[in-house]
Amino acid sequence: MQHTASALIELGAVFFGLGILGRLAWRIGVSPVPLYLIGGLAFGQGGVIPLTGIEPFTDLASEIGVVLLLLLLGLEYSAGELVTGLRRSWSAGLIDVALNATPGALVAVMLGWGPTAAVVLAGVTYISSSGIIAKVLGDLGRLGNRETPVVLSILVFEDLAMAVYLPILTALLAGVGLVGGLGTVGVSILTVSLVLVLALRYGRYVSALVDSQDPEVFLLRLLGAALLVAGVASQLQVSAAVGAFLLGIAISGSTATNATRMLTPLRDLFAAVFFVVFGLNTDPSAIPPVLPFALLLVVLTTTTKFVTGWLAARKQGIRRMGRARAGAALIARGEFSIVIAGLAVGSGAVTGQLAALSTTYVLLMAVIGPVAARLVEPVAQRVVNSRASART
Amino acid sequence: MDVTVTPLPGLGTQQEFTTGSGRRIGVITYRDGRMELIVSDPQDPDKICAATDLTGEETSTLANLLGAPQLVGKLTEQQREVTGVTTWQLPLVAGSPYDGRSLGETEMRTRTSVSIVAVIRDGSVHPSPRPDFVFAGDDLVVMVGTAEGLRAANEILENG
């Protein structure tokens, strides 16, 4: 068959299949991320049907997927919100880092994968999925609950932590030594603070630069600016993803609202390709050996996230039921854990088994998270009732 | 009244207050301008037990419905100095002789020296209605006058 024709057929089949999976996922009330990963695992390396000839497109598309994921994450927040969110949540945020990054790092060390892999896996287990959590909170009608601002400000802290973490990770993966690494950390923290200050003061100029009444012009400028910034950031070893995130923060007001509306479907498309490519590049036969460790991480980090949410909510004077809801809401991991694992595996600096472990972990956590958020109230109620009856 | 404003990063803001009975009532304003009315659960004050999306028109209707008694209260407050003058809010029931007739036809002022200061219809307030204002069933008529005059006015609205 002609090359173009076969590539189009394969790509069409992949997109169409993803469409069916996505519909199925939301229908049963879970995030489509795990289904996309399974879709990717089923094909490609070691899968049922190997796909060939679409790599040039899917490789670039998955890069764009990461840029768009982070750009839209940045668009969600205004710089002002980030600053107030940070002020509200820094202590809970630090507990979050300590409790949830440690299990990942420990397991990587336990497996003898080395310090770089430990930093990668720490990030994978630390970062909650703001996409899944926001969707679940909305679906369950909990946006007006008193614990919800607590949950959201922890997510804000995590997203900002990503902006500092990703450049460090990129530097580590590039094999920069300790001194060079510290330099990169300094540069990235400086860049992030600088952009925050600029966005707070001059955000409207950045917005004006991309804004246009004409949707076509607007989309081209926005996408162009995002790819340019991401590319330059990547060239400067600050990570393309962070560049896109910071651009998103700098764009504010109605421009940000319009940009979000326009880019969301694009993001969903390219991010889906990113998850599939990650699944494609993961060898399913590598999963069984790491499965016990994935399960260990699932148990550990479900508990630690729950404790994080519980403590953060308690600090705000929220009652027990609300603390339990906050704890359960934070459990889901998803898109950003895969972004981190994807960067690491793509660089070749860590073992391929890390991809298998991360995939399995995210597969489980992206399903457990929404289920836990849904079940926490009836379960907690039952515990309360049984305690009450035990007392009488 | 203490209104608490809480930012919901990435979503919008929430404004709420706590009632005397300990329930939180508030509004979530989303970035895109959507509004949601929220009421907290009596058993678990951290939780929302009712939430409903409201369009712009619906919010102003609700605001007027809730604001109407306050209008009467405010008028009463203003007339506190003037002894013998009160404000009443009377319904014009469907089937009243003035249902579909104009304010001027009631000759309210001449007959009872009561002033009609506002009419509330479908949640919106029509202040200082002119004599050509046409009544409809279920209007709430806000009147100012002496207690005796207001009783007479009520009689007129009911029986003509």
mmCIF file of N, CA, C and O in Angstrom, chain A residues 75-78 81 84 88 141 143-149 152-153 156 257 317-319 321-322 325 377, chain B residues 5-12 14 16 18 24 28 30-32 36 38 43-49 51:
data_model
loop_
_atom_site.group_PDB
_atom_site.id
_atom_site.type_symbol
_atom_site.label_atom_id
_atom_site.label_comp_id
_atom_site.label_asym_id
_atom_site.label_seq_id
_atom_site.Cartn_x
_atom_site.Cartn_y
_atom_site.Cartn_z
ATOM 1 N N LEU A 75 -3.130 28.830 31.543
ATOM 2 C CA LEU A 75 -4.262 29.712 31.213
ATOM 3 C C LEU A 75 -5.332 29.667 32.308
ATOM 4 O O LEU A 75 -6.053 30.638 32.514
ATOM 5 N N GLU A 76 -5.444 28.534 32.994
ATOM 6 C CA GLU A 76 -6.454 28.391 34.028
ATOM 7 C C GLU A 76 -6.269 29.393 35.156
ATOM 8 O O GLU A 76 -7.214 29.787 35.801
ATOM 9 N N TYR A 77 -5.038 29.757 35.419
ATOM 10 C CA TYR A 77 -4.773 30.634 36.545
ATOM 11 C C TYR A 77 -4.345 32.006 36.088
ATOM 12 O O TYR A 77 -3.622 32.139 35.114
ATOM 13 N N SER A 78 -4.753 33.002 36.852
ATOM 14 C CA SER A 78 -4.147 34.310 36.672
ATOM 15 C C SER A 78 -2.994 34.373 37.675
ATOM 16 O O SER A 78 -2.986 33.640 38.662
ATOM 17 N N GLU A 81 -4.108 34.842 41.214
ATOM 18 C CA GLU A 81 -4.629 33.629 41.858
ATOM 19 C C GLU A 81 -3.490 32.743 42.334
ATOM 20 O O GLU A 81 -3.574 32.125 43.392
ATOM 21 N N THR A 84 -2.080 34.324 45.584
ATOM 22 C CA THR A 84 -2.917 34.125 46.778
ATOM 23 C C THR A 84 -3.015 32.642 47.116
ATOM 24 O O THR A 84 -2.989 32.280 48.293
ATOM 25 N N ARG A 88 -1.971 30.908 50.687
ATOM 26 C CA ARG A 88 -2.902 30.119 51.489
ATOM 27 C C ARG A 88 -2.390 28.716 51.765
ATOM 28 O O ARG A 88 -2.747 28.111 52.762
ATOM 29 N N GLY A 141 -20.804 17.939 42.384
ATOM 30 C CA GLY A 141 -21.432 19.128 42.955
ATOM 31 C C GLY A 141 -20.766 19.589 44.235
ATOM 32 O O GLY A 141 -21.428 20.038 45.164
ATOM 33 N N LEU A 143 -18.261 21.907 44.318
ATOM 34 C CA LEU A 143 -17.483 23.133 44.136
ATOM 35 C C LEU A 143 -17.781 24.149 45.226
ATOM 36 O O LEU A 143 -16.947 24.958 45.576
ATOM 37 N N GLY A 144 -18.988 24.121 45.786
ATOM 38 C CA GLY A 144 -19.326 25.091 46.828
ATOM 39 C C GLY A 144 -18.936 24.629 48.221
ATOM 40 O O GLY A 144 -19.100 25.368 49.184
ATOM 41 N N ASN A 145 -18.440 23.401 48.316
ATOM 42 C CA ASN A 145 -18.078 22.888 49.640
ATOM 43 C C ASN A 145 -16.909 23.658 50.228
ATOM 44 O O ASN A 145 -16.090 24.208 49.515
ATOM 45 N N ARG A 146 -16.849 23.636 51.561
ATOM 46 C CA ARG A 146 -15.837 24.439 52.215
ATOM 47 C C ARG A 146 -14.438 23.857 52.040
ATOM 48 O O ARG A 146 -13.457 24.574 52.134
ATOM 49 N N GLU A 147 -14.341 22.535 51.805
ATOM 50 C CA GLU A 147 -13.004 21.956 51.645
ATOM 51 C C GLU A 147 -12.472 22.167 50.222
ATOM 52 O O GLU A 147 -11.275 22.002 49.990
ATOM 53 N N THR A 148 -13.355 22.536 49.289
ATOM 54 C CA THR A 148 -12.913 22.640 47.905
ATOM 55 C C THR A 148 -11.828 23.698 47.677
ATOM 56 O O THR A 148 -10.841 23.417 47.001
ATOM 57 N N PRO A 149 -11.962 24.921 48.256
ATOM 58 C CA PRO A 149 -10.853 25.875 48.082
ATOM 59 C C PRO A 149 -9.529 25.324 48.607
ATOM 60 O O PRO A 149 -8.475 25.617 48.037
ATOM 61 N N LEU A 152 -8.277 22.988 45.915
ATOM 62 C CA LEU A 152 -7.831 23.738 44.741
ATOM 63 C C LEU A 152 -6.517 24.460 45.006
ATOM 64 O O LEU A 152 -5.647 24.519 44.129
ATOM 65 N N SER A 153 -6.341 25.008 46.234
ATOM 66 C CA SER A 153 -5.094 25.739 46.445
ATOM 67 C C SER A 153 -3.901 24.787 46.559
ATOM 68 O O SER A 153 -2.786 25.156 46.207
ATOM 69 N N VAL A 156 -2.954 24.319 43.017
ATOM 70 C CA VAL A 156 -2.213 25.476 42.528
ATOM 71 C C VAL A 156 -0.742 25.370 42.947
ATOM 72 O O VAL A 156 0.167 25.585 42.142
ATOM 73 N N THR A 257 -9.749 33.461 28.632
ATOM 74 C CA THR A 257 -11.003 32.714 28.515
ATOM 75 C C THR A 257 -11.216 32.244 27.079
ATOM 76 O O THR A 257 -11.548 31.080 26.832
ATOM 77 N N GLY A 317 -10.026 24.379 59.704
ATOM 78 C CA GLY A 317 -11.174 24.256 60.594
ATOM 79 C C GLY A 317 -12.342 23.509 59.989
ATOM 80 O O GLY A 317 -13.493 23.757 60.355
ATOM 81 N N ILE A 318 -12.056 22.599 59.076
ATOM 82 C CA ILE A 318 -13.135 21.829 58.452
ATOM 83 C C ILE A 318 -13.368 20.550 59.244
ATOM 84 O O ILE A 318 -12.430 19.950 59.761
ATOM 85 N N ARG A 319 -14.639 20.128 59.318
ATOM 86 C CA ARG A 319 -14.971 18.947 60.126
ATOM 87 C C ARG A 319 -14.490 17.669 59.476
ATOM 88 O O ARG A 319 -14.050 17.655 58.348
ATOM 89 N N MET A 321 -15.909 14.949 58.164
ATOM 90 C CA MET A 321 -16.416 14.484 56.880
ATOM 91 C C MET A 321 -15.793 15.280 55.740
ATOM 92 O O MET A 321 -15.418 14.724 54.708
ATOM 93 N N GLY A 322 -15.653 16.584 55.938
ATOM 94 C CA GLY A 322 -15.044 17.429 54.915
ATOM 95 C C GLY A 322 -13.570 17.095 54.730
ATOM 96 O O GLY A 322 -13.054 17.119 53.610
ATOM 97 N N ARG A 325 -13.404 14.081 52.640
ATOM 98 C CA ARG A 325 -13.683 14.404 51.238
ATOM 99 C C ARG A 325 -12.476 15.034 50.581
ATOM 100 O O ARG A 325 -12.130 14.714 49.444
ATOM 101 N N GLU A 377 -17.810 9.430 51.077
ATOM 102 C CA GLU A 377 -18.890 9.796 51.999
ATOM 103 C C GLU A 377 -19.643 8.591 52.546
ATOM 104 O O GLU A 377 -19.745 8.454 53.766
ATOM 105 N N VAL B 5 -15.688 36.156 50.758
ATOM 106 C CA VAL B 5 -15.333 35.944 49.350
ATOM 107 C C VAL B 5 -14.150 34.990 49.304
ATOM 108 O O VAL B 5 -13.112 35.256 49.893
ATOM 109 N N THR B 6 -14.335 33.831 48.656
ATOM 110 C CA THR B 6 -13.269 32.845 48.558
ATOM 111 C C THR B 6 -12.894 32.659 47.096
ATOM 112 O O THR B 6 -13.776 32.384 46.281
ATOM 113 N N PRO B 7 -11.625 32.827 46.752
ATOM 114 C CA PRO B 7 -11.259 32.546 45.367
ATOM 115 C C PRO B 7 -11.234 31.042 45.112
ATOM 116 O O PRO B 7 -10.801 30.280 45.974
ATOM 117 N N LEU B 8 -11.752 30.628 43.980
ATOM 118 C CA LEU B 8 -11.647 29.229 43.561
ATOM 119 C C LEU B 8 -10.688 29.224 42.375
ATOM 120 O O LEU B 8 -11.117 29.448 41.251
ATOM 121 N N PRO B 9 -9.406 28.987 42.627
ATOM 122 C CA PRO B 9 -8.419 29.149 41.555
ATOM 123 C C PRO B 9 -8.774 28.319 40.328
ATOM 124 O O PRO B 9 -9.101 27.159 40.448
ATOM 125 N N GLY B 10 -8.732 28.973 39.187
ATOM 126 C CA GLY B 10 -9.026 28.274 37.943
ATOM 127 C C GLY B 10 -10.493 28.209 37.603
ATOM 128 O O GLY B 10 -10.859 27.850 36.499
ATOM 129 N N LEU B 11 -11.369 28.547 38.572
ATOM 130 C CA LEU B 11 -12.803 28.423 38.317
ATOM 131 C C LEU B 11 -13.523 29.762 38.413
ATOM 132 O O LEU B 11 -14.262 30.137 37.528
ATOM 133 N N GLY B 12 -13.289 30.480 39.502
ATOM 134 C CA GLY B 12 -13.992 31.742 39.707
ATOM 135 C C GLY B 12 -13.919 32.145 41.153
ATOM 136 O O GLY B 12 -12.918 31.896 41.818
ATOM 137 N N GLN B 14 -16.295 32.530 45.021
ATOM 138 C CA GLN B 14 -17.484 32.149 45.750
ATOM 139 C C GLN B 14 -17.743 33.229 46.793
ATOM 140 O O GLN B 14 -16.842 33.622 47.523
ATOM 141 N N GLU B 16 -20.336 34.135 49.981
ATOM 142 C CA GLU B 16 -21.342 33.476 50.809
ATOM 143 C C GLU B 16 -21.468 34.170 52.155
ATOM 144 O O GLU B 16 -20.592 34.935 52.562
ATOM 145 N N THR B 18 -23.330 33.349 56.323
ATOM 146 C CA THR B 18 -23.951 32.333 57.163
ATOM 147 C C THR B 18 -25.205 32.922 57.788
ATOM 148 O O THR B 18 -25.185 34.028 58.326
ATOM 149 N N ARG B 24 -24.950 28.102 55.318
ATOM 150 C CA ARG B 24 -24.262 29.006 54.401
ATOM 151 C C ARG B 24 -25.100 29.144 53.144
ATOM 152 O O ARG B 24 -25.578 28.151 52.597
ATOM 153 N N ILE B 28 -21.668 31.088 43.492
ATOM 154 C CA ILE B 28 -20.377 30.889 42.832
ATOM 155 C C ILE B 28 -20.451 31.607 41.494
ATOM 156 O O ILE B 28 -21.390 31.392 40.724
ATOM 157 N N TYR B 30 -18.624 31.924 38.066
ATOM 158 C CA TYR B 30 -17.586 31.312 37.253
ATOM 159 C C TYR B 30 -16.959 32.352 36.345
ATOM 160 O O TYR B 30 -17.565 33.386 36.069
ATOM 161 N N ARG B 31 -15.741 32.044 35.891
ATOM 162 C CA ARG B 31 -15.011 32.931 34.989
ATOM 163 C C ARG B 31 -15.837 33.373 33.785
ATOM 164 O O ARG B 31 -15.817 34.515 33.388
ATOM 165 N N ASP B 32 -16.576 32.408 33.216
ATOM 166 C CA ASP B 32 -17.316 32.719 31.990
ATOM 167 C C ASP B 32 -18.631 33.439 32.286
ATOM 168 O O ASP B 32 -19.454 33.611 31.394
ATOM 169 N N GLU B 36 -24.007 30.256 40.083
ATOM 170 C CA GLU B 36 -24.628 29.104 40.710
ATOM 171 C C GLU B 36 -25.015 29.495 42.133
ATOM 172 O O GLU B 36 -24.219 30.084 42.854
ATOM 173 N N ILE B 38 -25.821 28.401 45.871
ATOM 174 C CA ILE B 38 -25.503 27.249 46.704
ATOM 175 C C ILE B 38 -26.070 27.426 48.112
ATOM 176 O O ILE B 38 -26.132 28.535 48.640
ATOM 177 N N GLN B 43 -26.818 19.328 58.283
ATOM 178 C CA GLN B 43 -26.063 18.386 59.116
ATOM 179 C C GLN B 43 -24.553 18.622 59.012
ATOM 180 O O GLN B 43 -23.834 18.456 59.970
ATOM 181 N N ASP B 44 -24.102 18.947 57.811
ATOM 182 C CA ASP B 44 -22.674 19.055 57.549
ATOM 183 C C ASP B 44 -22.414 20.413 56.903
ATOM 184 O O ASP B 44 -22.535 20.572 55.699
ATOM 185 N N PRO B 45 -22.097 21.434 57.718
ATOM 186 C CA PRO B 45 -22.014 22.797 57.178
ATOM 187 C C PRO B 45 -20.899 22.987 56.146
ATOM 188 O O PRO B 45 -20.899 23.976 55.423
ATOM 189 N N ASP B 46 -19.952 22.027 56.078
ATOM 190 C CA ASP B 46 -18.895 22.153 55.078
ATOM 191 C C ASP B 46 -19.397 21.783 53.688
ATOM 192 O O ASP B 46 -18.762 22.074 52.694
ATOM 193 N N LYS B 47 -20.550 21.096 53.662
ATOM 194 C CA LYS B 47 -21.014 20.511 52.413
ATOM 195 C C LYS B 47 -22.168 21.316 51.818
ATOM 196 O O LYS B 47 -22.932 21.938 52.550
ATOM 197 N N ILE B 48 -22.284 21.252 50.504
ATOM 198 C CA ILE B 48 -23.390 21.903 49.818
ATOM 199 C C ILE B 48 -24.481 20.865 49.597
ATOM 200 O O ILE B 48 -24.200 19.765 49.140
ATOM 201 N N CYS B 49 -25.722 21.180 49.975
ATOM 202 C CA CYS B 49 -26.763 20.181 49.713
ATOM 203 C C CYS B 49 -27.619 20.594 48.531
ATOM 204 O O CYS B 49 -28.321 19.792 47.960
ATOM 205 N N ALA B 51 -27.521 23.089 44.883
ATOM 206 C CA ALA B 51 -26.819 24.010 43.998
ATOM 207 C C ALA B 51 -27.610 24.070 42.710
ATOM 208 O O ALA B 51 -28.116 23.056 42.248
#
